[in-house]
Short mmCIF file of C-alpha atoms in Angstrom, two decimals:
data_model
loop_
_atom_site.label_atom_id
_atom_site.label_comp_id
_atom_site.label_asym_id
_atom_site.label_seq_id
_atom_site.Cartn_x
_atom_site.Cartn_y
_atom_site.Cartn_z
CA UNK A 1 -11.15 26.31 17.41
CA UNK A 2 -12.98 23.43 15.10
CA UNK A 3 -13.08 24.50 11.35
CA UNK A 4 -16.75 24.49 11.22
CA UNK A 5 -17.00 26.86 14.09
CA UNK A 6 -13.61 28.94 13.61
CA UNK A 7 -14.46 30.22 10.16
CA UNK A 8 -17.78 31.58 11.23
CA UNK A 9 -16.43 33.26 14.52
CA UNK A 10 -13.65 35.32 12.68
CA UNK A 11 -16.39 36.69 10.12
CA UNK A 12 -18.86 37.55 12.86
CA UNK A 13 -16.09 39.24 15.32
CA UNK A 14 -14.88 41.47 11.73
CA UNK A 15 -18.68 41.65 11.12
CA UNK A 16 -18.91 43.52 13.94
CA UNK A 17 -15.98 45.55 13.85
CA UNK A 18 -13.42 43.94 15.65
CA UNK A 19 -10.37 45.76 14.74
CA UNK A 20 -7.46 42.95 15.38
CA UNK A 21 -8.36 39.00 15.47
CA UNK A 22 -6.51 36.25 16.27
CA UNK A 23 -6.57 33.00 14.75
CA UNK A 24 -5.00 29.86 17.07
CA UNK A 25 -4.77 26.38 15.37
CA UNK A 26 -2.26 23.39 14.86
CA UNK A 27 -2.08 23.85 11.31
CA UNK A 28 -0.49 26.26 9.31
CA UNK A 29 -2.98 25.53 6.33
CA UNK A 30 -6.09 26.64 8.45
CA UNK A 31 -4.40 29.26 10.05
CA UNK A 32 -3.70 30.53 6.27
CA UNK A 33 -7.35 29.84 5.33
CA UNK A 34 -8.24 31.54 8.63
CA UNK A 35 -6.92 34.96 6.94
CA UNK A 36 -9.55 34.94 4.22
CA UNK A 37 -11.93 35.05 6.94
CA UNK A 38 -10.85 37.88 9.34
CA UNK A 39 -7.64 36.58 11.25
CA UNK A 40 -5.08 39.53 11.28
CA UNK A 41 -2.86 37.53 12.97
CA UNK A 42 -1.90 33.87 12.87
CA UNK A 43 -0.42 31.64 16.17
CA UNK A 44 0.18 27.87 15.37
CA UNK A 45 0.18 26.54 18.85
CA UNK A 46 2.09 22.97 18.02
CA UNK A 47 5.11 25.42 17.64
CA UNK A 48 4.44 28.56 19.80
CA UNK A 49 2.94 29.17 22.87
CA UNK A 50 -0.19 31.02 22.30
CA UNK A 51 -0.31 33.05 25.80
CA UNK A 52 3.37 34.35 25.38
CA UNK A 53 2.59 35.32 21.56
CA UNK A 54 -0.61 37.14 22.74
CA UNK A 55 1.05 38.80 25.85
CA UNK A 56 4.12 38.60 27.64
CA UNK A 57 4.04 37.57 31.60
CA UNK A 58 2.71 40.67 33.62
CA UNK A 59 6.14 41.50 35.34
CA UNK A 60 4.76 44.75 36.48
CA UNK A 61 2.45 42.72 38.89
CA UNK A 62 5.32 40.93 39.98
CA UNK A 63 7.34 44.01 40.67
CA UNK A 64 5.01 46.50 42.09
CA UNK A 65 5.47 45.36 45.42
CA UNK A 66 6.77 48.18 47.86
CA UNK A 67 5.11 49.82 50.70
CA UNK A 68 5.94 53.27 49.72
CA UNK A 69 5.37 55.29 46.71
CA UNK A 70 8.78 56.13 45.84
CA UNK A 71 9.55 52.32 45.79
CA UNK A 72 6.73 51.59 43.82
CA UNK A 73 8.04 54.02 41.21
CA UNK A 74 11.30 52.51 41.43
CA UNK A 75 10.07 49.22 40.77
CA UNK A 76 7.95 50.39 38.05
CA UNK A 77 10.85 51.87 36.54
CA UNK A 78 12.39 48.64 36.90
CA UNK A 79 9.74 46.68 34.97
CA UNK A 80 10.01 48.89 32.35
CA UNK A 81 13.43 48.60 31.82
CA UNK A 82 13.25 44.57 32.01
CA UNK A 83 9.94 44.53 29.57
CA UNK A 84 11.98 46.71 26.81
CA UNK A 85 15.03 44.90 27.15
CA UNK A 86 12.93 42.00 26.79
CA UNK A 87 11.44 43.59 23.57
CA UNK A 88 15.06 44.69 21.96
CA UNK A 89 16.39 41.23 23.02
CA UNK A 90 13.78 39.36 20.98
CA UNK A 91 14.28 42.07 18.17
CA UNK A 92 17.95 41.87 17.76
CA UNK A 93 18.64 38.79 18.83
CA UNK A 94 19.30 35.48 16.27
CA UNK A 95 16.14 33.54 17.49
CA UNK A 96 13.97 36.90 16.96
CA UNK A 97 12.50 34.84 14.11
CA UNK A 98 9.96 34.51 16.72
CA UNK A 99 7.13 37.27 16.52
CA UNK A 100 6.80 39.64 19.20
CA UNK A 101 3.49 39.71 21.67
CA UNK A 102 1.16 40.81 19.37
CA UNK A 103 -1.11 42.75 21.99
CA UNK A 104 1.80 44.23 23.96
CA UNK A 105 0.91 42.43 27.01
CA UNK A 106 -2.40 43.56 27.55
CA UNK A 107 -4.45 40.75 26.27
CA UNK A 108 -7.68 40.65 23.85
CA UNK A 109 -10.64 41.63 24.89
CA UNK A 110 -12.60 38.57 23.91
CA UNK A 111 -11.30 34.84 23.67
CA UNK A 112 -13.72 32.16 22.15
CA UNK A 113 -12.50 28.77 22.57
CA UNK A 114 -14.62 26.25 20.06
CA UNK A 115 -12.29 23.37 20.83
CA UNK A 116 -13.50 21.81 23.84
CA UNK A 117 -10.33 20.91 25.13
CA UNK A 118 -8.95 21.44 28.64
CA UNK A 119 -5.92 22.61 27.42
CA UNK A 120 -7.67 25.25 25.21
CA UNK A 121 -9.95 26.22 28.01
CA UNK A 122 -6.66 27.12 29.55
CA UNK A 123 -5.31 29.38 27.02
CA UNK A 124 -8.19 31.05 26.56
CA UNK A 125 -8.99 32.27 29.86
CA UNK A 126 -5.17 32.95 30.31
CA UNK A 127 -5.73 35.19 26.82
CA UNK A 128 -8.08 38.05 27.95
CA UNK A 129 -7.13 41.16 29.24
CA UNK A 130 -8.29 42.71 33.01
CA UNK A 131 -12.04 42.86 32.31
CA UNK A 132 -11.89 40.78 29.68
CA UNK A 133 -14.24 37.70 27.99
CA UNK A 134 -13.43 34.23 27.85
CA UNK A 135 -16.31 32.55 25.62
CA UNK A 136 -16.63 28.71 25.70
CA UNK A 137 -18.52 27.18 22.49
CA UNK A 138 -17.03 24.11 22.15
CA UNK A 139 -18.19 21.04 23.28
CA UNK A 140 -16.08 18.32 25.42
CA UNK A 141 -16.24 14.86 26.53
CA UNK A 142 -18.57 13.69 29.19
CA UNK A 143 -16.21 14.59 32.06
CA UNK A 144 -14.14 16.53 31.17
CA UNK A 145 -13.19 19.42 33.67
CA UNK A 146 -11.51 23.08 32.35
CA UNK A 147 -9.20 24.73 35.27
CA UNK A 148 -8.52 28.31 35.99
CA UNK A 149 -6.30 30.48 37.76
CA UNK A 150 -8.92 31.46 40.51
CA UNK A 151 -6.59 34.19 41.92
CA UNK A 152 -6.37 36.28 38.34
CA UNK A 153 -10.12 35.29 37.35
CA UNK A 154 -10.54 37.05 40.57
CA UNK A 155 -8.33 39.76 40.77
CA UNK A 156 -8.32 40.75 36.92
CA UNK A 157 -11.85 40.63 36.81
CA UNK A 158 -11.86 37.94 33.77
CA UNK A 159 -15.40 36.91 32.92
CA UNK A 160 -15.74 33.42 31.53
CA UNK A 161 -19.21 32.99 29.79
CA UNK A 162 -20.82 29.35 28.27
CA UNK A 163 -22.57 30.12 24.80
CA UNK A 164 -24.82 27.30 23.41
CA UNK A 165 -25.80 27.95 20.43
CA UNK A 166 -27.86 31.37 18.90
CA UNK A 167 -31.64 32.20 18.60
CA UNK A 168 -32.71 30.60 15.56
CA UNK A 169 -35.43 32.97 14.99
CA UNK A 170 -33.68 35.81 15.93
CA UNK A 171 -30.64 35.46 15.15
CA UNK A 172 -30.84 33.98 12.29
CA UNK A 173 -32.53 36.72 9.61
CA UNK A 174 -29.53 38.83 11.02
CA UNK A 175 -26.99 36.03 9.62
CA UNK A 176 -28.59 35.47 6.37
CA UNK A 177 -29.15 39.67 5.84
CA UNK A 178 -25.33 39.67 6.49
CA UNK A 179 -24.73 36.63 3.93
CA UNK A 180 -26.79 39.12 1.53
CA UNK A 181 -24.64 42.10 1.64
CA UNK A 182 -21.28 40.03 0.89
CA UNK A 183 -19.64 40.92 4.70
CA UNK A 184 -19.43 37.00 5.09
CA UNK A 185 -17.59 35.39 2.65
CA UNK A 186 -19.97 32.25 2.15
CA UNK A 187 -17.93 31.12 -1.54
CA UNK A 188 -14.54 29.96 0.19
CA UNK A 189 -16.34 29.03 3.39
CA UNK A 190 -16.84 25.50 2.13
CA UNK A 191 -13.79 23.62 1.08
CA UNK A 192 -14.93 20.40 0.27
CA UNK A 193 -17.77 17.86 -0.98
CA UNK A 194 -18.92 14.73 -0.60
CA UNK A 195 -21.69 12.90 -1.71
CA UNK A 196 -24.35 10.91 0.50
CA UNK A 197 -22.68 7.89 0.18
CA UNK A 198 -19.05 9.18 1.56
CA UNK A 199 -21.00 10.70 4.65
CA UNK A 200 -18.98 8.43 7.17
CA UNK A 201 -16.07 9.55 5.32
CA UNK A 202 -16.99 13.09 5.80
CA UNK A 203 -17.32 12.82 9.86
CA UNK A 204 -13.94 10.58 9.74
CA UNK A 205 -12.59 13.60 7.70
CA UNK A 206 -13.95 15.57 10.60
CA UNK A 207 -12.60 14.19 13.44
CA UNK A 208 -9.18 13.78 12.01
CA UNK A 209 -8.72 17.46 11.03
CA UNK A 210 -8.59 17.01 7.57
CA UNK A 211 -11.31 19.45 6.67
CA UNK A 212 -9.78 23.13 6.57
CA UNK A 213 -12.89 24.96 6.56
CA UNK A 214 -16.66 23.54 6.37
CA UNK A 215 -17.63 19.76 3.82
CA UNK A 216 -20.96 19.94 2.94
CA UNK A 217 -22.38 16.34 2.55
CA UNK A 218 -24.75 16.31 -0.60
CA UNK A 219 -27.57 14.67 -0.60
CA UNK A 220 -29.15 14.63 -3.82
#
């Protein structure tokens, strides 16, 4: 996600109830700040990989594959076996610094990718569970072309949605009634200031990552 968008997903998704939220970044210093906002849980993708954190590989799809019921419960027996190995393997063994699958394979229900990036457009369709939503708010160069698993987005019923932007006049009461009653946490949402002056600074600032959360450019 970008920092001026990320911050003000993870308030609206716990704004509105969402029980477990998942912050991905590059850097663990956002990913800390993204806690104050919502996250539950944390994936730095320059060091994990954010599908296998969210969910391990469907084996069970794999497996299922006799003709018969009897060996369709012995090869979901089988999966079973191979999924909790897989669980007491990570658990006991000496890498198991790595955290386990944080949804237990089935995916979140709703993945909003803020980004714009192919490989992020990616990720987050690969995210969601059966059913699920992958939401695309970020904005990429002219060009620039997001690819998908068209067997899964078809058999898993994924749903992958293009958001531009809210209803000002509609939306927007609702946002600042919310700001009102303390749910969104508007006093560490901005993290740094700069005067008129140091406004190419600010969008340099930007574009290099340097900004954890939302700059505010002053202008008087």
């Amino acid at each position: 996600m970008t920092k001026t968008k990320c911050s003000s997903c993870l308030q609206i998704a716990r704004a509105f109830g969402a029980s477990d939220i998942i912050a991905v970044d590059v850097q663990d210093e956002k990913l800390e700040k993204a806690k104050t906002f919502g996250a539950t849980a944390t994936i730095n993708s320059k060091i994990e990989d954010p599908i296998e954190r969210i969910k391990f590989f469907d084996l069970l799809m794999i497996l299922r594959v006799g003709h018969n019921r009897s060996s369709q419960l012995w090869f979901s027996f089988l999966s079973f076996q191979i999924v909790a190995f897989k669980y007491l393997w990570r658990t006991l063994s000496s890498d198991s610094m790595l955290p386990l699958e944080i949804t237990g394979g089935r995916g979140v229900d709703i993945a909003v990718e803020a980004l714009g990036k192919p490989v992020t457009f990616s990720q987050c369709t690969q995210s969601v569970r059966d059913g699920g939503k992958a939401v695309m708010i970020g904005l990429a160069q002219a060009g620039a072309i997001g690819e998908i698993d068209i067997n899964r987005l078809v058999r898993r019923k994924v749903q992958v949605i293009g958001s531009y932007g809210g209803r000002a006049r509609q939306d927007l009461p609702k946002l600042v009634k919310l700001a009102e009653s303390g749910i969104f946490n508007l006093a560490d949402a901005v993290t740094r200031k700069y005067g008129f002056e140091e406004a190419g600074k600010a969008f340099q600032d930007l574009n290099q990552g340097k900004i954890v959360s939302r700059a505010v450019v002053e202008i008087m």
